[in-house]
PDB file of C-alpha atoms in Angstrom:
ATOM      1  CA  MET A   1       3.802-136.970 -92.213  1.00 70.00           C
ATOM      2  CA  THR A   2       7.352-137.161 -93.972  1.00 90.00           C
ATOM      3  CA  LEU A   3       9.101-140.663 -93.216  1.00 93.00           C
ATOM      4  CA  TRP A   4      12.161-139.041 -91.051  1.00 89.00           C
ATOM      5  CA  THR A   5       9.281-137.785 -88.831  1.00 91.00           C
ATOM      6  CA  LEU A   6       8.407-141.670 -88.491  1.00 94.00           C
ATOM      7  CA  LEU A   7      11.486-142.614 -87.979  1.00 91.00           C
ATOM      8  CA  GLN A   8      12.311-139.880 -84.743  1.00 92.00           C
ATOM      9  CA  GLY A   9       8.852-141.024 -83.917  1.00 93.00           C
ATOM     10  CA  CYS A  10       9.980-145.192 -83.278  1.00 92.00           C
ATOM     11  CA  ILE A  11      13.399-144.073 -81.810  1.00 92.00           C
ATOM     12  CA  LEU A  12      11.508-142.284 -79.214  1.00 91.00           C
ATOM     13  CA  PHE A  13       9.565-145.121 -78.704  1.00 89.00           C
ATOM     14  CA  VAL A  14      12.250-146.948 -78.108  1.00 88.00           C
ATOM     15  CA  ASN A  15      14.225-144.532 -75.984  1.00 90.00           C
ATOM     16  CA  ALA A  16      10.917-144.877 -73.797  1.00 86.00           C
ATOM     17  CA  VAL A  17      11.988-148.765 -73.664  1.00 82.00           C
ATOM     18  CA  ALA A  18      14.386-148.794 -73.438  1.00 83.00           C
ATOM     19  CA  ILE A  19      14.965-146.862 -70.162  1.00 80.00           C
ATOM     20  CA  LEU A  20      11.547-148.223 -68.251  1.00 76.00           C
ATOM     21  CA  ASN A  21      13.395-150.736 -64.832  1.00 70.00           C
ATOM     22  CA  ASN A  22      12.529-154.637 -64.290  1.00 69.00           C
ATOM     23  CA  ASP A  23      12.787-154.551 -60.695  1.00 70.00           C
ATOM     24  CA  ARG A  24      11.530-151.061 -60.327  1.00 70.00           C
ATOM     25  CA  PHE A  25       8.979-151.232 -62.434  1.00 72.00           C
ATOM     26  CA  LEU A  26       7.965-154.089 -65.042  1.00 69.00           C
ATOM     27  CA  GLU A  27       8.151-157.068 -61.974  1.00 69.00           C
ATOM     28  CA  LYS A  28       5.326-154.551 -60.339  1.00 71.00           C
ATOM     29  CA  ILE A  29       3.301-155.081 -62.922  1.00 73.00           C
ATOM     30  CA  GLY A  30       4.034-158.124 -63.991  1.00 71.00           C
ATOM     31  CA  TRP A  31       6.162-157.776 -66.504  1.00 69.00           C
ATOM     32  CA  GLY A  32       9.631-158.014 -64.823  1.00 69.00           C
ATOM     33  CA  TYR A  33      12.295-161.316 -66.675  1.00 67.00           C
ATOM     34  CA  SER A  34      10.789-163.900 -63.622  1.00 68.00           C
ATOM     35  CA  GLN A  35       6.942-164.039 -65.228  1.00 64.00           C
ATOM     36  CA  ILE A  36       8.387-165.642 -68.151  1.00 64.00           C
ATOM     37  CA  GLY A  37       9.576-169.351 -66.141  1.00 62.00           C
ATOM     38  CA  SER A  38       7.154-169.280 -63.744  1.00 60.00           C
ATOM     39  CA  ASN A  39       2.720-169.654 -63.791  1.00 57.00           C
ATOM     40  CA  ASN A  40       1.134-170.463 -66.977  1.00 56.00           C
ATOM     41  CA  LEU A  41       3.384-168.691 -69.785  1.00 52.00           C
ATOM     42  CA  ALA A  42       6.385-171.429 -69.318  1.00 54.00           C
ATOM     43  CA  ALA A  43       3.735-173.531 -70.623  1.00 54.00           C
ATOM     44  CA  HIS A  44       2.939-171.014 -73.955  1.00 62.00           C
ATOM     45  CA  PRO A  45       6.392-169.751 -75.353  1.00 62.00           C
ATOM     46  CA  ASN A  46       4.366-168.031 -77.689  1.00 67.00           C
ATOM     47  CA  ALA A  47       1.911-166.159 -75.988  1.00 75.00           C
ATOM     48  CA  LEU A  48       1.762-162.726 -76.709  1.00 79.00           C
ATOM     49  CA  LYS A  49       2.483-161.556 -72.887  1.00 74.00           C
ATOM     50  CA  SER A  50       5.958-163.744 -73.136  1.00 76.00           C
ATOM     51  CA  GLN A  51       6.596-162.608 -76.499  1.00 79.00           C
ATOM     52  CA  LEU A  52       6.118-158.370 -74.939  1.00 78.00           C
ATOM     53  CA  ILE A  53       8.385-159.531 -72.295  1.00 76.00           C
ATOM     54  CA  GLY A  54      11.147-160.634 -74.183  1.00 78.00           C
ATOM     55  CA  GLY A  55      10.675-157.532 -76.783  1.00 79.00           C
ATOM     56  CA  LEU A  56      10.406-155.858 -73.825  1.00 78.00           C
ATOM     57  CA  HIS A  57      14.140-156.986 -72.530  1.00 78.00           C
ATOM     58  CA  ALA A  58      15.593-157.523 -75.951  1.00 80.00           C
ATOM     59  CA  VAL A  59      15.592-153.632 -75.885  1.00 82.00           C
ATOM     60  CA  ALA A  60      17.363-153.111 -73.220  1.00 79.00           C
ATOM     61  CA  TYR A  61      20.682-154.579 -74.585  1.00 83.00           C
ATOM     62  CA  LEU A  62      19.839-152.361 -77.809  1.00 83.00           C
ATOM     63  CA  ARG A  63      20.680-148.736 -75.228  1.00 85.00           C
ATOM     64  CA  VAL A  64      25.012-148.646 -77.005  1.00 88.00           C
ATOM     65  CA  PRO A  65      23.176-149.275 -80.396  1.00 91.00           C
ATOM     66  CA  LEU A  66      20.722-146.351 -79.133  1.00 91.00           C
ATOM     67  CA  ILE A  67      22.497-143.724 -77.876  1.00 92.00           C
ATOM     68  CA  VAL A  68      24.679-143.740 -80.766  1.00 94.00           C
ATOM     69  CA  VAL A  69      20.736-143.641 -83.227  1.00 93.00           C
ATOM     70  CA  ASN A  70      20.095-140.648 -81.081  1.00 94.00           C
ATOM     71  CA  THR A  71      23.665-138.814 -81.371  1.00 95.00           C
ATOM     72  CA  VAL A  72      22.761-139.400 -85.164  1.00 94.00           C
ATOM     73  CA  VAL A  73      19.603-137.620 -85.063  1.00 93.00           C
ATOM     74  CA  ILE A  74      21.009-134.747 -82.771  1.00 93.00           C
ATOM     75  CA  LEU A  75      23.229-133.490 -85.178  1.00 95.00           C
ATOM     76  CA  VAL A  76      21.022-134.121 -88.667  1.00 93.00           C
ATOM     77  CA  LYS A  77      18.356-132.206 -86.346  1.00 91.00           C
ATOM     78  CA  LEU A  78      21.487-128.899 -85.167  1.00 95.00           C
ATOM     79  CA  VAL A  79      22.929-129.438 -89.090  1.00 95.00           C
ATOM     80  CA  PHE A  80      19.272-129.279 -91.206  1.00 89.00           C
ATOM     81  CA  GLY A  81      17.056-128.244 -88.749  1.00 78.00           C
TER      82      GLY A  81
END
């Protein structure tokens, strides 16, 4: 496993997280943004679940830079195989 393969795997993972829809998927399984302010998570803002929910929603803001990174990776794969 090379560093390039590891980088591609990380980019694939971030792509997978970036396409998760809050209303159609995350709210149904109890990981939506509304879960942070309700229940027991508001009392424990550093809880693992609230940190993961915050991370899932933070990745949604990375969509535009992620398009640029994906384009660069595609171009590198086309040029260097």
